Each structure stands twice: as C-alpha cells, then as structure tokens.
Amino acid sequence: MSLIIWGLVCLALVAVAYYVTRMAKDDEDSLHDTGLAILEFGRAFPNEAIRSLHQTVDGNAIFVRTHDNKAGIMRNHRRHFSCHLIEPGSARVTPLATGRGFEIEFLDAPSQNGTFIFANTEDAAEVSLWLLGNLLATPKAVSSFDGDLDSSTI
C-alpha cells in the first residue's frame, strides 16, 4: 500500500515539474507575434494608424510606419512591448557594414538604443527611408551637423 502512495507522490511531482517548466519556457514563437505588437501599439498610441511593419531577425524589435508617415519602434520584452514614437531630431542612426541593419542611439529614450538587423537589405533600406522621412530640418539639427556621412541624426 505504501509503495502505491509513494508512486503516486512521485508521479504528481513529475507532473508538477513538467507543468512548471512548460510555463517558464521562453517560447520562441511569441517573439514573432506581430498581432500582439499591433494591439500593444494601438493601446499605447490610440490615435496613430499603422501603415506598415518590419520586424528584426531576432524578433526583439518591430519598426512601425504610421499612416501620417511617423516612425516608431516596439521592443519585445517577452510578455509586453515597449512602444516609442521617434521624434524628429531625437535619434542618431549608423548603418552596419553588412547593409542588413543599423545602430540607433535615441537621444530622448536611451533604453531603446540598440543594433537592429533585418532579414534582408530591402527591409533595412525601407526602415532607413522611414527614419529619413521622419527628419525635419530644425535649426538645432542643422547647426549641429558635423559633416559625418556615416552617422546621421534624425
């Protein structure tokens, strides 16, 4: 009788351990959930309509182009996204040598800084054009131009 009870206890422990490891597992598919990203962006910026999205290869960032040609970024933090609209003159972009990505330094939100690599050069070029289209010639941006063509402030 006691052997049966110990067997049931061991079986219950194995079942609980399996359940806990499944719940704690980092699900790779959740990194590429564009639908969740759209919902989170809509909650963060309800007055902005999304026109286009491009996701990085690792799934940790999604770049957004809104209907009125603003650019934004959503960073994946496993269970939620942090959403940021890129203000003109608030980011410094440096292209990568491969052409498949770039490095961005956000002057107004340093937590968003990073290197972003896309699946192909076309996606990287399109997002770069969004960022360039977001540029407004402000007196501050024009006066701070140092002639460096490898890095630009948008």
Coordinates of C-alpha atoms in Angstrom, one line a residue:
M1 CA 0.0 0.0 0.0
S2 CA 2.8 2.5 0.9
L3 CA 4.5 1.6 -2.4
I4 CA 1.4 2.8 -4.3
I5 CA 1.2 6.0 -2.3
W6 CA 4.9 6.8 -3.0
G7 CA 4.4 6.0 -6.6
L8 CA 1.5 8.5 -6.8
V9 CA 3.5 11.2 -5.0
C10 CA 6.4 10.7 -7.4
L11 CA 4.1 10.9 -10.4
A12 CA 2.5 14.0 -9.0
L13 CA 5.9 15.7 -8.5
V14 CA 6.9 14.8 -12.1
A15 CA 3.6 16.3 -13.4
V16 CA 4.1 19.5 -11.4
A17 CA 7.7 19.8 -12.6
Y18 CA 6.7 19.3 -16.2
Y19 CA 3.9 21.9 -15.9
V20 CA 6.3 24.5 -14.2
T21 CA 9.0 24.0 -16.9
R22 CA 6.4 24.5 -19.7
M23 CA 5.1 27.7 -18.1
A24 CA 8.6 29.1 -17.6
K25 CA 9.9 28.2 -21.0
D26 CA 10.8 31.1 -23.3
D27 CA 8.5 30.5 -26.3
E28 CA 10.4 31.4 -29.4
D29 CA 7.1 31.8 -31.3
S30 CA 5.9 34.6 -29.0
L31 CA 8.9 36.7 -30.1
H32 CA 7.5 36.8 -33.6
D33 CA 3.9 37.6 -32.7
T34 CA 3.1 40.7 -34.8
G35 CA -0.6 40.6 -33.8
L36 CA 0.3 41.2 -30.2
A37 CA 2.6 44.0 -31.3
I38 CA -0.1 45.7 -33.2
L39 CA -2.5 45.5 -30.2
E40 CA 0.1 46.9 -27.9
F41 CA 0.9 49.8 -30.2
G42 CA -2.8 50.6 -30.5
R43 CA -3.1 50.7 -26.7
A44 CA 0.0 53.0 -26.4
F45 CA -0.9 55.3 -29.3
P46 CA -4.7 55.0 -30.0
N47 CA -4.7 57.9 -32.4
E48 CA -2.0 56.5 -34.7
A49 CA -2.9 54.2 -37.5
I50 CA -0.3 51.6 -38.5
R51 CA 0.6 51.6 -42.2
S52 CA 3.5 49.1 -42.3
L53 CA 5.6 46.9 -40.0
H54 CA 9.1 45.4 -40.3
Q55 CA 10.5 43.0 -37.7
T56 CA 14.1 42.4 -36.9
V57 CA 15.6 38.9 -37.5
D58 CA 15.7 38.1 -33.7
G59 CA 12.1 39.3 -33.2
N60 CA 13.1 41.7 -30.4
A61 CA 12.1 44.8 -32.3
I62 CA 9.4 45.9 -34.7
F63 CA 9.6 49.2 -36.6
V64 CA 6.3 50.9 -37.4
R65 CA 5.4 53.4 -40.0
T66 CA 2.2 55.2 -39.2
H67 CA -0.4 56.5 -41.6
D68 CA 0.9 60.1 -41.3
N69 CA 4.5 58.9 -42.0
K70 CA 5.8 58.9 -38.5
A71 CA 8.2 56.2 -37.5
G72 CA 8.1 54.2 -34.3
I73 CA 9.7 51.2 -32.6
M74 CA 8.3 48.5 -30.5
R75 CA 10.8 46.4 -28.3
N76 CA 9.7 43.0 -27.3
H77 CA 10.1 42.2 -23.5
R78 CA 8.7 38.7 -23.6
R79 CA 5.2 39.4 -22.2
H80 CA 4.8 43.0 -23.4
F81 CA 6.1 45.6 -25.9
S82 CA 7.5 49.0 -25.1
C83 CA 6.4 51.4 -27.8
H84 CA 8.2 54.6 -28.8
L85 CA 7.4 57.1 -31.5
I86 CA 10.6 58.6 -32.9
E87 CA 10.6 62.3 -32.7
P88 CA 12.5 64.3 -35.4
G89 CA 16.0 65.1 -34.3
S90 CA 15.9 62.6 -31.4
A91 CA 17.8 59.7 -32.9
R92 CA 21.3 59.1 -34.4
V93 CA 21.5 56.3 -36.9
T94 CA 24.7 54.5 -38.0
P95 CA 24.5 51.9 -40.8
L96 CA 26.1 48.5 -40.4
A97 CA 28.7 47.2 -42.8
T98 CA 26.6 44.3 -43.9
G99 CA 23.8 46.6 -45.2
R100 CA 21.2 44.5 -43.4
G101 CA 20.8 46.8 -40.4
F102 CA 21.8 49.8 -38.4
E103 CA 22.6 51.0 -35.0
I104 CA 20.3 53.6 -33.4
E105 CA 21.1 55.9 -30.5
F106 CA 17.9 57.5 -29.2
L107 CA 18.7 60.8 -27.5
D108 CA 15.3 61.1 -25.8
A109 CA 15.0 57.4 -24.8
P110 CA 18.4 55.7 -24.2
S111 CA 16.7 52.5 -23.1
Q112 CA 15.6 51.9 -26.7
N113 CA 19.2 52.1 -28.1
G114 CA 20.5 49.1 -30.0
T115 CA 21.7 47.4 -33.1
F116 CA 18.9 46.2 -35.4
I117 CA 19.4 43.5 -38.1
F118 CA 16.8 42.7 -40.6
A119 CA 16.2 39.6 -42.7
N120 CA 17.4 41.3 -45.9
T121 CA 18.8 44.6 -47.2
E122 CA 15.4 45.6 -48.6
D123 CA 13.8 45.7 -45.2
A124 CA 16.7 47.6 -43.7
A125 CA 16.6 50.1 -46.5
E126 CA 12.9 50.6 -46.2
V127 CA 13.0 51.3 -42.5
S128 CA 16.0 53.6 -43.1
L129 CA 13.8 55.6 -45.5
W130 CA 11.1 55.8 -42.9
L131 CA 13.6 57.2 -40.4
L132 CA 14.9 59.6 -43.0
G133 CA 11.4 60.7 -43.9
N134 CA 10.8 61.4 -40.2
L135 CA 13.6 64.0 -40.4
L136 CA 12.6 67.6 -40.0
A137 CA 15.2 70.3 -40.6
T138 CA 15.2 72.1 -37.3
P139 CA 17.7 74.9 -36.6
K140 CA 19.2 72.7 -33.8
A141 CA 19.7 69.7 -36.2
V142 CA 21.1 71.9 -39.0
S143 CA 23.5 73.8 -36.7
S144 CA 24.8 70.5 -35.1
F145 CA 25.6 68.8 -38.4
D146 CA 29.3 68.0 -38.4
G147 CA 29.7 66.7 -42.0
D148 CA 29.9 63.0 -40.9
L149 CA 28.0 61.0 -43.6
D150 CA 28.3 57.7 -41.7
S151 CA 26.1 58.8 -38.9
S152 CA 23.0 61.0 -39.2
T153 CA 20.7 62.5 -36.6
I154 CA 17.1 62.1 -37.4

